[in-house]
CSV table of C-alpha atoms in Angstrom, one decimal:
chain,number,residue,atom,x,y,z
Z,1,MET,CA,-207.7,3.1,-41.0
Z,2,LYS,CA,-207.9,1.5,-44.4
Z,3,SER,CA,-208.4,-1.9,-42.8
Z,4,PHE,CA,-211.4,-0.6,-40.9
Z,5,ALA,CA,-212.9,1.1,-44.0
Z,6,ALA,CA,-212.5,-2.1,-46.1
Z,7,THR,CA,-214.1,-4.1,-43.3
Z,8,LEU,CA,-217.0,-1.6,-43.2
Z,9,MET,CA,-217.5,-1.7,-46.9
Z,10,ALA,CA,-217.4,-5.5,-47.1
Z,11,GLY,CA,-220.0,-5.6,-44.2
Z,12,LEU,CA,-222.3,-3.3,-46.2
Z,13,ALA,CA,-222.0,-5.3,-49.3
Z,14,LEU,CA,-222.9,-8.4,-47.4
Z,15,ALA,CA,-225.9,-6.7,-45.9
Z,16,VAL,CA,-227.1,-5.4,-49.2
Z,17,SER,CA,-226.7,-8.9,-50.7
Z,18,GLY,CA,-228.4,-10.6,-47.9
Z,19,GLY,CA,-231.3,-8.1,-48.3
Z,20,ALA,CA,-231.5,-8.9,-52.0
Z,21,ALA,CA,-231.7,-12.6,-51.3
Z,22,SER,CA,-234.3,-12.1,-48.7
Z,23,ALA,CA,-236.4,-10.0,-51.1
Z,24,GLN,CA,-236.7,-13.1,-53.3
Z,25,ILE,CA,-239.0,-14.6,-50.8
Z,26,SER,CA,-242.4,-12.9,-51.2
Z,27,ASP,CA,-243.5,-11.4,-47.8
Z,28,ASP,CA,-240.3,-12.8,-46.3
Z,29,VAL,CA,-242.1,-16.0,-45.3
Z,30,VAL,CA,-242.9,-19.3,-47.0
Z,31,LYS,CA,-246.5,-20.1,-46.2
Z,32,ILE,CA,-248.0,-23.5,-46.6
Z,33,GLY,CA,-251.7,-24.3,-46.6
Z,34,VAL,CA,-252.8,-27.8,-45.7
Z,35,LEU,CA,-256.3,-28.3,-47.2
Z,36,THR,CA,-257.7,-31.8,-46.0
Z,37,ASP,CA,-260.6,-33.8,-44.7
Z,38,MET,CA,-260.8,-33.1,-41.0
Z,39,SER,CA,-264.3,-34.6,-40.2
Z,40,SER,CA,-265.5,-37.1,-42.8
Z,41,LEU,CA,-264.5,-40.5,-44.3
Z,42,TYR,CA,-260.8,-39.6,-45.1
Z,43,ALA,CA,-260.1,-38.1,-41.8
Z,44,ASP,CA,-258.0,-40.9,-40.5
Z,45,ALA,CA,-255.9,-41.3,-43.6
Z,46,THR,CA,-255.4,-37.6,-44.0
Z,47,GLY,CA,-256.9,-34.8,-41.5
Z,48,LYS,CA,-254.9,-34.1,-38.4
Z,49,GLY,CA,-252.2,-36.5,-39.3
Z,50,SER,CA,-251.6,-34.6,-42.6
Z,51,VAL,CA,-251.3,-31.3,-40.6
Z,52,ALA,CA,-248.9,-33.1,-38.2
Z,53,ALA,CA,-246.8,-34.4,-40.9
Z,54,VAL,CA,-246.2,-31.1,-42.6
Z,55,GLN,CA,-245.6,-29.5,-39.2
Z,56,MET,CA,-243.1,-32.1,-38.3
Z,57,ALA,CA,-241.2,-31.4,-41.7
Z,58,ILE,CA,-241.3,-27.6,-41.0
Z,59,ASP,CA,-239.9,-28.2,-37.4
Z,60,ASP,CA,-237.2,-30.6,-38.8
Z,61,TYR,CA,-236.2,-28.2,-41.7
Z,62,LYS,CA,-232.8,-26.7,-40.8
Z,63,GLY,CA,-232.6,-23.9,-43.4
Z,64,LYS,CA,-232.8,-20.2,-43.3
Z,65,LEU,CA,-236.3,-19.8,-44.5
Z,66,LYS,CA,-239.1,-18.5,-42.2
Z,67,VAL,CA,-242.0,-21.0,-42.7
Z,68,GLU,CA,-245.7,-20.8,-41.5
Z,69,MET,CA,-248.6,-23.3,-41.9
Z,70,ILE,CA,-252.3,-22.8,-41.9
Z,71,SER,CA,-254.9,-25.6,-42.3
Z,72,ALA,CA,-258.5,-26.1,-43.1
Z,73,ASP,CA,-261.3,-28.6,-43.5
Z,74,HIS,CA,-262.7,-28.8,-47.1
Z,75,GLN,CA,-265.5,-31.2,-46.1
Z,76,ASN,CA,-265.0,-33.0,-49.3
Z,77,LYS,CA,-267.0,-30.2,-51.0
Z,78,PRO,CA,-265.5,-28.5,-54.1
Z,79,ASP,CA,-267.2,-25.2,-53.6
Z,80,ILE,CA,-266.0,-25.1,-50.0
Z,81,ALA,CA,-262.4,-26.0,-50.9
Z,82,LEU,CA,-262.3,-23.3,-53.7
Z,83,SER,CA,-263.6,-20.7,-51.4
Z,84,ILE,CA,-260.9,-21.5,-48.8
Z,85,ALA,CA,-258.1,-21.8,-51.4
Z,86,ARG,CA,-259.1,-18.4,-53.1
Z,87,SER,CA,-259.0,-16.7,-49.7
Z,88,TRP,CA,-255.6,-18.3,-48.9
Z,89,TYR,CA,-254.0,-17.3,-52.2
Z,90,ASP,CA,-255.6,-13.7,-52.4
Z,91,ASN,CA,-255.6,-12.8,-48.6
Z,92,GLU,CA,-253.4,-15.0,-46.6
Z,93,LYS,CA,-250.5,-15.0,-49.1
Z,94,VAL,CA,-250.3,-18.8,-49.2
Z,95,ASP,CA,-247.5,-19.9,-51.5
Z,96,ALA,CA,-248.4,-23.6,-51.8
Z,97,ILE,CA,-251.5,-25.9,-50.9
Z,98,PHE,CA,-250.6,-29.4,-49.7
Z,99,ASP,CA,-252.6,-32.6,-49.4
Z,100,VAL,CA,-256.1,-32.2,-50.8
Z,101,PRO,CA,-257.8,-35.6,-50.6
Z,102,THR,CA,-260.9,-36.4,-52.7
Z,103,SER,CA,-260.4,-36.1,-56.4
Z,104,SER,CA,-263.5,-34.0,-57.1
Z,105,VAL,CA,-261.8,-31.5,-54.9
Z,106,ALA,CA,-258.2,-32.0,-56.0
Z,107,LEU,CA,-258.9,-31.3,-59.6
Z,108,PRO,CA,-260.3,-27.7,-59.2
Z,109,ILE,CA,-257.8,-26.8,-56.7
Z,110,SER,CA,-255.1,-27.8,-59.2
Z,111,ALA,CA,-256.8,-25.7,-61.8
Z,112,LEU,CA,-257.1,-22.6,-59.4
Z,113,THR,CA,-253.4,-23.0,-58.4
Z,114,ARG,CA,-252.4,-22.8,-62.0
Z,115,GLU,CA,-254.6,-19.6,-62.5
Z,116,LYS,CA,-253.0,-18.0,-59.4
Z,117,ASN,CA,-249.4,-19.3,-60.5
Z,118,LYS,CA,-248.9,-20.8,-57.0
Z,119,ILE,CA,-247.9,-24.5,-56.2
Z,120,HIS,CA,-250.0,-27.5,-55.4
Z,121,ILE,CA,-248.5,-30.7,-54.1
Z,122,ASN,CA,-251.1,-33.3,-53.8
Z,123,SER,CA,-250.7,-36.3,-51.5
Z,124,GLY,CA,-254.3,-37.3,-50.6
Z,125,GLY,CA,-256.2,-37.1,-54.0
Z,126,GLY,CA,-256.1,-40.3,-56.2
Z,127,THR,CA,-257.3,-39.6,-59.8
Z,128,SER,CA,-254.5,-40.1,-62.3
Z,129,ASP,CA,-256.1,-37.3,-64.3
Z,130,LEU,CA,-254.1,-34.9,-62.3
Z,131,THR,CA,-251.1,-35.9,-64.3
Z,132,GLY,CA,-253.0,-36.8,-67.4
Z,133,VAL,CA,-255.7,-34.7,-69.2
Z,134,ALA,CA,-255.8,-32.2,-66.3
Z,135,CYS,CA,-252.1,-31.9,-65.8
Z,136,SER,CA,-250.5,-28.6,-64.7
Z,137,PRO,CA,-247.1,-27.0,-64.6
Z,138,ASN,CA,-248.0,-25.9,-61.0
Z,139,THR,CA,-249.0,-29.3,-59.5
Z,140,VAL,CA,-247.1,-32.3,-58.3
Z,141,HIS,CA,-248.9,-35.6,-57.5
Z,142,TRP,CA,-246.7,-37.0,-54.8
Z,143,THR,CA,-247.8,-40.3,-53.2
Z,144,TYR,CA,-250.1,-42.5,-55.3
Z,145,ASP,CA,-252.6,-42.5,-58.0
Z,146,THR,CA,-255.5,-44.6,-59.4
Z,147,TYR,CA,-253.2,-46.0,-62.1
Z,148,SER,CA,-250.5,-47.2,-59.8
Z,149,LEU,CA,-253.0,-48.7,-57.4
Z,150,SER,CA,-254.7,-50.6,-60.2
Z,151,ASN,CA,-251.7,-51.5,-62.0
Z,152,VAL,CA,-249.8,-53.1,-59.2
Z,153,ALA,CA,-252.6,-55.1,-57.6
Z,154,GLY,CA,-254.6,-55.8,-60.8
Z,155,LYS,CA,-251.7,-57.1,-62.8
Z,156,ALA,CA,-250.5,-59.4,-59.8
Z,157,MET,CA,-253.9,-60.9,-59.3
Z,158,VAL,CA,-254.8,-61.7,-62.9
Z,159,LYS,CA,-251.4,-63.4,-63.2
Z,160,ARG,CA,-252.4,-65.6,-60.3
Z,161,GLY,CA,-255.6,-66.6,-62.1
Z,162,GLU,CA,-258.1,-64.2,-60.6
Z,163,ASP,CA,-259.1,-63.1,-63.9
Z,164,THR,CA,-262.8,-62.1,-63.7
Z,165,TRP,CA,-263.8,-59.0,-61.8
Z,166,PHE,CA,-266.8,-57.0,-60.6
Z,167,PHE,CA,-266.4,-53.5,-59.3
Z,168,VAL,CA,-268.1,-51.8,-56.4
Z,169,THR,CA,-267.4,-48.1,-57.1
Z,170,ALA,CA,-267.7,-44.7,-55.3
Z,171,ASP,CA,-269.8,-42.5,-57.5
Z,172,TYR,CA,-267.4,-39.6,-58.1
Z,173,ALA,CA,-264.2,-38.7,-59.8
Z,174,PHE,CA,-261.8,-40.8,-57.8
Z,175,GLY,CA,-264.0,-44.0,-57.8
Z,176,MET,CA,-264.6,-43.8,-61.5
Z,177,ALA,CA,-260.9,-43.1,-62.3
Z,178,LEU,CA,-259.9,-46.0,-60.1
Z,179,GLU,CA,-262.3,-48.5,-61.7
Z,180,ARG,CA,-261.4,-47.2,-65.2
Z,181,ASP,CA,-257.7,-47.8,-64.6
Z,182,ALA,CA,-258.2,-51.2,-62.9
Z,183,ALA,CA,-260.6,-52.4,-65.6
Z,184,ASN,CA,-257.9,-51.5,-68.2
Z,185,VAL,CA,-255.2,-53.4,-66.4
Z,186,VAL,CA,-257.5,-56.5,-66.1
Z,187,LYS,CA,-258.4,-56.4,-69.7
Z,188,GLU,CA,-254.8,-55.7,-71.0
Z,189,ASN,CA,-253.6,-58.9,-68.9
Z,190,GLY,CA,-256.3,-61.2,-70.4
Z,191,GLY,CA,-259.0,-60.8,-67.8
Z,192,LYS,CA,-262.7,-59.9,-68.0
Z,193,VAL,CA,-264.9,-57.4,-66.2
Z,194,LEU,CA,-268.2,-58.9,-65.5
Z,195,GLY,CA,-270.0,-55.8,-64.2
Z,196,ASP,CA,-270.1,-52.9,-61.8
Z,197,VAL,CA,-272.3,-51.0,-59.4
Z,198,ARG,CA,-271.8,-47.4,-58.1
Z,199,HIS,CA,-272.6,-46.2,-54.5
Z,200,PRO,CA,-272.8,-42.7,-53.1
Z,201,LEU,CA,-269.9,-41.2,-51.4
Z,202,ASN,CA,-269.8,-41.7,-47.6
Z,203,ASN,CA,-272.2,-44.6,-47.8
Z,204,SER,CA,-273.1,-46.7,-44.7
Z,205,ASP,CA,-275.1,-49.7,-46.3
Z,206,PHE,CA,-273.4,-51.8,-48.9
Z,207,SER,CA,-275.7,-54.9,-48.7
Z,208,SER,CA,-277.3,-54.5,-52.1
Z,209,PHE,CA,-274.1,-53.6,-53.9
Z,210,LEU,CA,-272.3,-56.6,-52.4
Z,211,LEU,CA,-275.2,-59.0,-53.2
Z,212,GLN,CA,-275.0,-57.8,-56.8
Z,213,ALA,CA,-271.1,-58.4,-56.8
Z,214,GLN,CA,-271.7,-61.8,-55.1
Z,215,SER,CA,-274.3,-63.0,-57.6
Z,216,SER,CA,-271.9,-62.0,-60.6
Z,217,LYS,CA,-269.7,-65.1,-59.6
Z,218,ALA,CA,-266.7,-62.9,-60.4
Z,219,LYS,CA,-263.5,-64.3,-58.9
Z,220,VAL,CA,-262.6,-60.7,-57.7
Z,221,ILE,CA,-264.8,-58.1,-56.1
Z,222,GLY,CA,-262.8,-54.9,-56.6
Z,223,LEU,CA,-263.7,-52.0,-54.1
Z,224,ALA,CA,-263.0,-48.8,-56.1
Z,225,ASN,CA,-263.5,-46.5,-53.2
Z,226,ALA,CA,-261.5,-45.5,-50.0
Z,227,GLY,CA,-261.6,-44.5,-46.4
Z,228,GLY,CA,-264.9,-45.1,-44.5
Z,229,ASP,CA,-266.5,-46.4,-47.7
Z,230,SER,CA,-263.9,-49.3,-48.0
Z,231,GLN,CA,-264.2,-50.0,-44.2
Z,232,ASN,CA,-268.0,-50.3,-44.3
Z,233,ALA,CA,-267.9,-52.4,-47.4
Z,234,LEU,CA,-265.2,-54.8,-46.1
Z,235,LYS,CA,-266.9,-55.0,-42.8
Z,236,GLN,CA,-270.3,-56.1,-44.4
Z,237,ALA,CA,-268.5,-58.4,-46.9
Z,238,ALA,CA,-267.2,-60.3,-43.9
Z,239,GLU,CA,-270.6,-60.4,-42.4
Z,240,PHE,CA,-272.0,-62.0,-45.6
Z,241,GLY,CA,-269.2,-64.5,-45.8
Z,242,ILE,CA,-268.2,-63.5,-49.3
Z,243,THR,CA,-264.7,-64.7,-49.1
Z,244,GLN,CA,-265.6,-68.0,-47.5
Z,245,GLY,CA,-267.7,-68.4,-50.7
Z,246,GLY,CA,-264.6,-68.3,-52.7
Z,247,GLN,CA,-264.6,-64.8,-54.0
Z,248,LYS,CA,-261.6,-62.6,-53.5
Z,249,MET,CA,-261.9,-59.1,-52.1
Z,250,ILE,CA,-259.5,-56.3,-53.0
Z,251,ALA,CA,-259.7,-52.8,-51.7
Z,252,LEU,CA,-257.8,-50.9,-54.5
Z,253,LEU,CA,-257.1,-48.0,-52.0
Z,254,THR,CA,-256.7,-49.2,-48.5
Z,255,GLU,CA,-254.7,-47.4,-45.7
Z,256,ILE,CA,-253.1,-49.0,-42.9
Z,257,THR,CA,-255.6,-47.0,-40.6
Z,258,ASP,CA,-258.4,-48.9,-42.3
Z,259,VAL,CA,-256.9,-52.4,-41.7
Z,260,HIS,CA,-256.2,-51.3,-38.1
Z,261,SER,CA,-259.8,-50.0,-37.6
Z,262,LEU,CA,-261.3,-53.3,-39.0
Z,263,GLY,CA,-258.9,-55.6,-37.2
Z,264,ILE,CA,-256.6,-58.1,-38.7
Z,265,LYS,CA,-259.1,-61.0,-38.3
Z,266,ALA,CA,-261.6,-59.3,-40.6
Z,267,THR,CA,-258.9,-58.2,-43.2
Z,268,GLN,CA,-256.5,-61.3,-43.2
Z,269,GLY,CA,-255.5,-62.1,-46.7
Z,270,LEU,CA,-256.6,-58.8,-48.2
Z,271,ILE,CA,-254.4,-57.6,-51.0
Z,272,VAL,CA,-253.1,-54.1,-50.6
Z,273,THR,CA,-251.1,-51.7,-52.9
Z,274,ASP,CA,-249.3,-49.0,-50.8
Z,275,ALA,CA,-246.5,-46.4,-51.3
Z,276,PHE,CA,-245.3,-46.6,-47.7
Z,277,TYR,CA,-245.2,-49.1,-44.8
Z,278,TRP,CA,-243.9,-48.1,-41.4
Z,279,ASP,CA,-242.0,-51.3,-40.8
Z,280,ARG,CA,-240.2,-51.4,-44.2
Z,281,ASP,CA,-236.6,-50.3,-42.8
Z,282,ASP,CA,-234.8,-48.4,-40.1
Z,283,GLU,CA,-235.7,-45.1,-41.7
Z,284,THR,CA,-239.3,-45.7,-41.9
Z,285,ARG,CA,-239.5,-47.1,-38.4
Z,286,ALA,CA,-237.8,-44.0,-36.9
Z,287,PHE,CA,-240.1,-41.5,-38.7
Z,288,SER,CA,-243.2,-43.6,-37.9
Z,289,LYS,CA,-242.4,-43.8,-34.3
Z,290,ARG,CA,-242.1,-40.1,-34.0
Z,291,PHE,CA,-245.4,-39.7,-35.9
Z,292,ASN,CA,-247.1,-42.1,-33.7
Z,293,ASP,CA,-246.0,-40.5,-30.6
Z,294,LYS,CA,-247.6,-37.2,-31.8
Z,295,VAL,CA,-250.7,-38.5,-33.6
Z,296,GLY,CA,-251.5,-41.8,-31.9
Z,297,HIS,CA,-251.3,-44.1,-34.9
Z,298,MET,CA,-248.7,-45.1,-37.6
Z,299,PRO,CA,-248.7,-42.9,-40.6
Z,300,THR,CA,-250.6,-43.6,-43.8
Z,301,MET,CA,-248.7,-43.4,-47.1
Z,302,ILE,CA,-250.6,-40.0,-47.5
Z,303,GLN,CA,-249.2,-38.6,-44.2
Z,304,ALA,CA,-245.6,-39.9,-44.7
Z,305,GLY,CA,-245.8,-38.5,-48.4
Z,306,LEU,CA,-246.6,-35.1,-47.0
Z,307,TYR,CA,-243.7,-34.9,-44.7
Z,308,SER,CA,-241.4,-35.9,-47.7
Z,309,ALA,CA,-243.0,-33.4,-50.1
Z,310,THR,CA,-242.8,-30.5,-47.6
Z,311,MET,CA,-239.1,-31.1,-47.1
Z,312,HIS,CA,-238.4,-31.3,-50.8
Z,313,TYR,CA,-240.3,-28.1,-51.4
Z,314,LEU,CA,-238.5,-26.2,-48.8
Z,315,ASN,CA,-235.2,-27.5,-49.8
Z,316,ALA,CA,-235.8,-26.4,-53.4
Z,317,ILE,CA,-236.7,-22.8,-52.2
Z,318,GLU,CA,-233.5,-22.8,-50.0
Z,319,ALA,CA,-231.3,-24.0,-52.8
Z,320,ILE,CA,-232.3,-21.4,-55.4
Z,321,GLY,CA,-233.2,-18.5,-53.0
Z,322,THR,CA,-236.7,-17.6,-54.3
Z,323,ASP,CA,-240.2,-18.8,-53.9
Z,324,ASP,CA,-241.1,-18.0,-57.6
Z,325,SER,CA,-243.4,-20.8,-58.5
Z,326,GLN,CA,-242.0,-21.9,-61.8
Z,327,LYS,CA,-238.4,-21.7,-60.6
Z,328,VAL,CA,-239.3,-23.8,-57.5
Z,329,MET,CA,-241.1,-26.4,-59.8
Z,330,ALA,CA,-238.1,-26.6,-62.0
Z,331,GLN,CA,-235.8,-27.2,-59.0
Z,332,MET,CA,-237.9,-29.8,-57.5
Z,333,ARG,CA,-238.1,-31.6,-60.8
Z,334,ALA,CA,-234.3,-31.4,-61.2
Z,335,THR,CA,-233.6,-32.8,-57.7
Z,336,PRO,CA,-234.1,-36.5,-57.0
Z,337,VAL,CA,-236.1,-37.5,-54.0
Z,338,ASN,CA,-234.0,-39.5,-51.5
Z,339,ASP,CA,-235.4,-39.9,-48.1
Z,340,PHE,CA,-237.2,-42.4,-45.9
Z,341,PHE,CA,-240.4,-42.2,-48.1
Z,342,ALA,CA,-238.6,-42.7,-51.5
Z,343,HIS,CA,-235.2,-43.6,-52.9
Z,344,GLY,CA,-234.5,-42.2,-56.3
Z,345,GLY,CA,-237.8,-40.7,-56.7
Z,346,LYS,CA,-238.2,-38.2,-59.5
Z,347,ILE,CA,-240.7,-35.6,-60.5
Z,348,ARG,CA,-241.8,-35.8,-64.2
Z,349,ILE,CA,-242.9,-32.9,-66.4
Z,350,ASP,CA,-246.5,-34.1,-66.1
Z,351,GLY,CA,-246.2,-33.7,-62.3
Z,352,ARG,CA,-246.0,-37.2,-61.4
Z,353,MET,CA,-243.6,-38.1,-58.6
Z,354,VAL,CA,-242.4,-41.6,-59.6
Z,355,HIS,CA,-241.2,-43.8,-56.9
Z,356,ASP,CA,-241.4,-47.6,-55.9
Z,357,MET,CA,-244.7,-48.9,-55.0
Z,358,TYR,CA,-245.4,-52.1,-52.7
Z,359,LEU,CA,-247.8,-54.9,-52.9
Z,360,PHE,CA,-248.7,-56.3,-49.5
Z,361,GLU,CA,-250.9,-59.0,-48.0
Z,362,VAL,CA,-252.7,-58.5,-44.5
Z,363,LYS,CA,-251.2,-61.1,-42.2
Z,364,LYS,CA,-253.0,-63.7,-40.5
Z,365,PRO,CA,-253.7,-63.1,-36.8
Z,366,GLU,CA,-251.2,-65.7,-35.7
Z,367,GLU,CA,-248.5,-64.2,-37.9
Z,368,SER,CA,-248.8,-60.6,-36.3
Z,369,LYS,CA,-246.4,-59.7,-33.6
Z,370,GLY,CA,-248.0,-56.4,-32.5
Z,371,GLU,CA,-250.7,-53.9,-32.8
Z,372,TRP,CA,-249.4,-52.4,-36.1
Z,373,ASP,CA,-247.6,-55.5,-37.5
Z,374,LEU,CA,-250.3,-55.9,-40.2
Z,375,TYR,CA,-248.7,-56.4,-43.6
Z,376,LYS,CA,-246.3,-58.8,-45.3
Z,377,LEU,CA,-244.5,-57.7,-48.4
Z,378,LEU,CA,-245.3,-59.6,-51.6
Z,379,ALA,CA,-243.6,-57.5,-54.2
Z,380,THR,CA,-241.7,-54.2,-54.6
Z,381,VAL,CA,-242.6,-52.6,-58.1
Z,382,PRO,CA,-240.2,-50.1,-59.4
Z,383,GLY,CA,-241.7,-46.7,-60.2
Z,384,ASP,CA,-241.3,-46.8,-63.9
Z,385,GLU,CA,-243.3,-50.1,-63.9
Z,386,ALA,CA,-245.9,-49.0,-61.3
Z,387,PHE,CA,-246.9,-45.6,-62.6
Z,388,ARG,CA,-248.4,-44.8,-66.0
Z,389,PRO,CA,-245.9,-44.2,-68.8
Z,390,LEU,CA,-245.2,-40.5,-69.5
Z,391,ASP,CA,-246.7,-40.8,-73.1
Z,392,LYS,CA,-249.9,-42.6,-72.2
Z,393,GLY,CA,-251.5,-40.0,-70.0
Z,394,ASN,CA,-252.5,-37.4,-72.7
Z,395,CYS,CA,-250.9,-34.6,-70.6
Z,396,PRO,CA,-250.6,-31.4,-72.8
Z,397,LEU,CA,-247.3,-30.6,-71.3
Z,398,VAL,CA,-245.7,-33.8,-72.7
Z,399,LYS,CA,-244.2,-33.5,-76.1
Z,400,THR,CA,-244.9,-36.9,-77.9
Z,401,ASN,CA,-243.4,-36.3,-81.2
């Protein structure tokens, strides 16, 4: 009889402790919102592929948490994005918002997330200000930023003698941050910026901008834009024979989907900085095959980064038994990132996830062995060299004295 009573009491104690642990998860579910570009110039690099990557991580997660995901198209408009995010936080009980391409959207979403004390893990937005002057204790910048893109490619090209630059820049927060960071790298390494021109977001005709760049006689024409804008500019540059005239083209943010869309013949020799390439090793190939089977193309760095970030976020909650935002952020910062996306990655106090970056060159058609065999590796740049030093970003969270 005593044995039965003891067993009963132990069972009751276990049930109570289990209930207490469950109560640490608000609403008994972890809810992720994927806010992305489903319909415009960044849809291939993010969009449905971003949603698929997060869902793949949720499906692969083996822990005890109940996890749900919702998604929406922010249409690259800050007002629409903020309206969706407010509704998600206030009415849909979303715990974290992921992806958020377009820097002019990412910055206000980061600010709102801090106001609501939730979590924002950004993979799609580029501006380095997210971990600089606009840094937040509630935001992680996972995949890339304008500083790392500019630093890796700009430094390499100036050292090769490509030391005069002209920028064709998207006229919004991302483009201006990308040009700013690239120009600084060029100047710091002994190069010169001969000029720049700015174009509207989602632009179709680059002829006048490219002619200005061509007439500058700069050795390098730097495209400080992305997505459909980069594709259109590169396509028209090929039509104008700019590279045949001796000038080099560099698209400072180029996704593998951009190169695939334009074709290897039109992009051969293009220098690309990237955080991920599907054919890097066995782990990246295994993930990318699964992704390709679901989505129909190889993952971009943004999409691969989202899988990695989602798994890291869920494992952090599992480890500490709560989805309290600041405790989860502390756990994520305390835990290295070791997966197919990053080895020895670390999240700094400013929110920057630091990991290796890669410099690639697009192969010549005769070098390619298949549809997605597009890049050859020129250099692997350690994260501490690729990303901006912690004390140089003017992040208020960083103590510099």
